[in-house]
Every structure is written in structure tokens, then in C-alpha cells.
């Protein structure tokens, strides 16, 4: 699989189903925080996301947070969810992903990283040897450097959608 291409593409985390995970052979998820579980910098969680996390855990899916965020951001958020976390994961380097896999007690091929950024979450998961599930960001970026990255990501994701016969939200809007 190419370095920039996810194994699965979904709009929101709540769109990921047990069937999706079974098809990928995934038993554990390495979850990003900002623009994946919640909006950037927020400590609040949408009730639908909380229900999804509870359902996944209840069905035996192992969960941990792997984020590039600082501990003061990531630790309280993960604690509210009852999840262990790895802050300052240095994605796209594989070490944070490997630590997450080890923490879950699974094999790399049994885990998937879930995140909204191609150049950190997807590339990092590829380098670490874990599956990848890319989500659309919950909100638009405000920083110029992140907006530029998002422009590049849109091109990559457009190719992915065309290859797999998926609709492009920008063309249908």
C-alpha cells in the first residue's frame, strides 16, 4: 500500500463499524485526539463519539490515545475517557505507534491508527507497520501551514476516492 494512502477512509470516527475492523483484521485502535475525537484543543466530547467508544470497547476493541499533543492537553482528555495515552508521540515517526501497539498487547497487523492527517497519522502508521483509517477533520484549520497541508491532503484523498469509486464531498456540495 502506498505511503500516503489509508487502508480505509471515513468521514467521522462514528462511521467506523465492527465490520470495517473485522475486514481489516483489526482488534485495537490507536486514536488521535485533535480533529479526530474532538475539535482542536477541546476537552469536550460529542456524546455520539462517547457512545461509539463505549460500544467499541464493549465489543472487545482495545483502545488507546496516540497524539502529538502535549501531556497537559492529552492526559486529561484521555483520563476522562478512561483510556491510556501516549502524548508527544512524534508522529509520523513510528515510535509512538509502536508504544501504543505494545500498550494494547497486540501485534502491529492487529492495530489501526485512526486520525485526520495524511502526513502524520497515515504516513506514520505505514512506517510503523499498522493499518490506517483516515477521517475527515471535524473542523477547518485556521493556521496557514495546516491549511497548506490540508490542500495537499485533499489531492491525495481525491485520487483515493476516484480509485475506489467513492464520492468526493467537495464535488457533491
Short mmCIF file of C-alpha atoms in Angstrom, two decimals:
data_model
loop_
_atom_site.label_atom_id
_atom_site.label_comp_id
_atom_site.label_asym_id
_atom_site.label_seq_id
_atom_site.Cartn_x
_atom_site.Cartn_y
_atom_site.Cartn_z
CA UNK A 1 0.00 0.00 0.00
CA UNK A 2 1.39 3.44 -0.90
CA UNK A 3 2.79 5.58 1.91
CA UNK A 4 0.11 8.29 1.68
CA UNK A 5 -2.91 6.01 1.18
CA UNK A 6 -5.08 4.87 4.11
CA UNK A 7 -6.49 1.37 4.37
CA UNK A 8 -9.90 2.89 5.00
CA UNK A 9 -11.40 6.36 4.58
CA UNK A 10 -14.40 7.54 6.62
CA UNK A 11 -15.97 10.91 7.34
CA UNK A 12 -16.20 10.65 11.14
CA UNK A 13 -14.99 8.22 13.77
CA UNK A 14 -18.58 7.15 14.42
CA UNK A 15 -18.75 5.88 10.82
CA UNK A 16 -16.22 3.12 11.59
CA UNK A 17 -18.05 -0.17 12.13
CA UNK A 18 -17.11 -3.52 13.61
CA UNK A 19 -17.46 -4.92 10.10
CA UNK A 20 -14.82 -2.44 8.90
CA UNK A 21 -12.46 -3.53 11.66
CA UNK A 22 -13.07 -7.24 11.00
CA UNK A 23 -12.41 -6.74 7.28
CA UNK A 24 -9.04 -5.17 8.16
CA UNK A 25 -8.26 -7.80 10.81
CA UNK A 26 -8.08 -5.05 13.45
CA UNK A 27 -8.57 -5.67 17.18
CA UNK A 28 -7.11 -2.42 18.54
CA UNK A 29 -7.24 1.27 17.67
CA UNK A 30 -4.59 3.96 18.17
CA UNK A 31 -6.70 7.12 18.36
CA UNK A 32 -5.62 10.66 17.55
CA UNK A 33 -7.32 13.45 19.52
CA UNK A 34 -7.49 16.80 17.74
CA UNK A 35 -9.92 16.85 14.81
CA UNK A 36 -10.45 13.09 15.24
CA UNK A 37 -12.15 12.54 18.61
CA UNK A 38 -12.92 16.22 19.26
CA UNK A 39 -12.25 19.67 17.84
CA UNK A 40 -8.74 21.09 18.09
CA UNK A 41 -7.83 21.96 21.67
CA UNK A 42 -11.20 20.99 23.16
CA UNK A 43 -11.66 18.85 26.27
CA UNK A 44 -15.31 18.23 25.34
CA UNK A 45 -16.51 15.08 23.61
CA UNK A 46 -19.56 14.72 21.40
CA UNK A 47 -21.99 12.25 23.06
CA UNK A 48 -22.12 10.20 19.83
CA UNK A 49 -18.33 9.77 19.95
CA UNK A 50 -18.52 8.71 23.60
CA UNK A 51 -21.20 6.12 22.74
CA UNK A 52 -19.08 4.85 19.84
CA UNK A 53 -16.02 4.47 22.09
CA UNK A 54 -18.10 2.61 24.70
CA UNK A 55 -19.59 0.34 22.03
CA UNK A 56 -16.18 -0.49 20.55
CA UNK A 57 -14.69 -1.21 23.98
CA UNK A 58 -17.76 -3.28 24.88
CA UNK A 59 -17.26 -5.37 21.75
CA UNK A 60 -13.67 -6.12 22.68
CA UNK A 61 -11.79 -3.50 20.66
CA UNK A 62 -8.70 -2.32 22.56
CA UNK A 63 -8.34 1.48 22.56
CA UNK A 64 -5.55 3.89 23.38
CA UNK A 65 -4.80 7.51 22.52
CA UNK A 66 -1.67 8.32 20.48
CA UNK A 67 -1.27 12.06 19.95
CA UNK A 68 1.39 14.60 19.08
CA UNK A 69 -0.24 16.88 21.64
CA UNK A 70 1.44 17.95 24.85
CA UNK A 71 0.75 15.90 28.01
CA UNK A 72 -1.20 18.82 29.57
CA UNK A 73 -3.59 18.56 26.61
CA UNK A 74 -3.76 14.81 26.05
CA UNK A 75 -3.64 13.32 29.59
CA UNK A 76 -6.81 14.97 30.99
CA UNK A 77 -8.72 14.21 27.80
CA UNK A 78 -7.75 10.52 27.77
CA UNK A 79 -8.36 10.22 31.51
CA UNK A 80 -11.96 11.47 31.08
CA UNK A 81 -12.45 8.65 28.59
CA UNK A 82 -10.82 6.06 30.80
CA UNK A 83 -8.11 5.47 28.19
CA UNK A 84 -4.37 5.27 28.48
CA UNK A 85 -2.46 7.69 26.31
CA UNK A 86 0.81 8.47 24.62
CA UNK A 87 1.39 12.22 24.32
CA UNK A 88 4.15 13.83 22.25
CA UNK A 89 4.12 10.74 20.02
CA UNK A 90 6.32 12.45 17.38
CA UNK A 91 4.15 11.23 14.50
CA UNK A 92 4.94 10.42 11.70
CA UNK A 93 7.90 8.66 13.32
CA UNK A 94 6.84 5.12 14.26
CA UNK A 95 7.92 5.04 17.93
CA UNK A 96 4.63 6.42 19.32
CA UNK A 97 2.62 3.92 17.28
CA UNK A 98 4.85 1.05 18.42
CA UNK A 99 4.40 2.12 22.05
CA UNK A 100 0.63 2.15 21.52
CA UNK A 101 0.66 -1.33 19.99
CA UNK A 102 2.74 -2.64 22.89
CA UNK A 103 0.40 -0.97 25.38
CA UNK A 104 -2.58 -2.74 23.78
CA UNK A 105 -0.77 -6.09 23.91
CA UNK A 106 -1.47 -6.79 20.25
CA UNK A 107 0.52 -7.37 17.08
CA UNK A 108 1.08 -4.49 14.68
CA UNK A 109 -1.10 -6.07 12.00
CA UNK A 110 -3.97 -6.21 14.53
CA UNK A 111 -3.94 -2.45 15.13
CA UNK A 112 -5.05 0.57 13.14
CA UNK A 113 -4.20 4.21 13.65
CA UNK A 114 -7.22 6.50 13.35
CA UNK A 115 -6.61 10.14 12.51
CA UNK A 116 -7.36 13.07 10.26
CA UNK A 117 -3.91 13.94 8.88
CA UNK A 118 -2.23 12.21 5.95
CA UNK A 119 1.28 13.42 6.76
CA UNK A 120 1.27 12.39 10.42
CA UNK A 121 -1.37 9.72 11.06
CA UNK A 122 -1.33 7.84 7.76
CA UNK A 123 2.36 8.10 6.89
CA UNK A 124 3.26 7.28 10.50
CA UNK A 125 1.03 4.23 10.57
CA UNK A 126 2.59 2.98 7.34
CA UNK A 127 6.11 3.44 8.73
CA UNK A 128 5.07 1.65 11.95
CA UNK A 129 3.50 -1.28 10.12
CA UNK A 130 -0.03 -0.76 11.43
CA UNK A 131 -3.26 -0.31 9.48
CA UNK A 132 -4.64 3.18 8.93
CA UNK A 133 -8.09 4.73 8.96
CA UNK A 134 -8.27 8.33 7.82
CA UNK A 135 -11.10 10.62 8.82
CA UNK A 136 -12.15 13.99 7.51
CA UNK A 137 -11.20 16.72 10.02
CA UNK A 138 -14.01 17.78 12.33
CA UNK A 139 -13.31 21.46 11.68
CA UNK A 140 -11.30 23.51 9.20
CA UNK A 141 -7.78 24.56 10.15
CA UNK A 142 -7.01 28.18 10.91
CA UNK A 143 -3.21 28.13 10.76
CA UNK A 144 -1.71 28.85 7.30
CA UNK A 145 0.74 25.91 7.45
CA UNK A 146 -2.04 23.47 8.33
CA UNK A 147 -4.29 24.89 5.62
CA UNK A 148 -1.49 24.26 3.11
CA UNK A 149 -1.11 20.68 4.36
CA UNK A 150 -4.87 20.17 4.04
CA UNK A 151 -4.73 21.32 0.42
CA UNK A 152 -2.12 18.64 -0.33
CA UNK A 153 -4.14 16.04 1.58
CA UNK A 154 -7.27 16.85 -0.45
CA UNK A 155 -5.41 15.98 -3.66
CA UNK A 156 -4.27 12.64 -2.26
CA UNK A 157 -7.75 11.82 -0.93
CA UNK A 158 -9.41 12.81 -4.21
CA UNK A 159 -7.26 10.21 -6.00
CA UNK A 160 -8.11 7.63 -3.35
CA UNK A 161 -11.85 8.27 -3.76
CA UNK A 162 -11.70 8.05 -7.55
CA UNK A 163 -9.71 4.81 -7.41
CA UNK A 164 -12.25 3.25 -5.03
CA UNK A 165 -15.37 4.76 -6.64
CA UNK A 166 -16.23 6.89 -3.60
CA UNK A 167 -17.99 10.26 -3.88
CA UNK A 168 -15.91 13.38 -3.32
CA UNK A 169 -17.70 15.63 -0.80
CA UNK A 170 -16.24 18.75 -2.45
CA UNK A 171 -17.76 17.81 -5.83
CA UNK A 172 -21.19 16.90 -4.40
CA UNK A 173 -21.53 20.03 -2.23
#
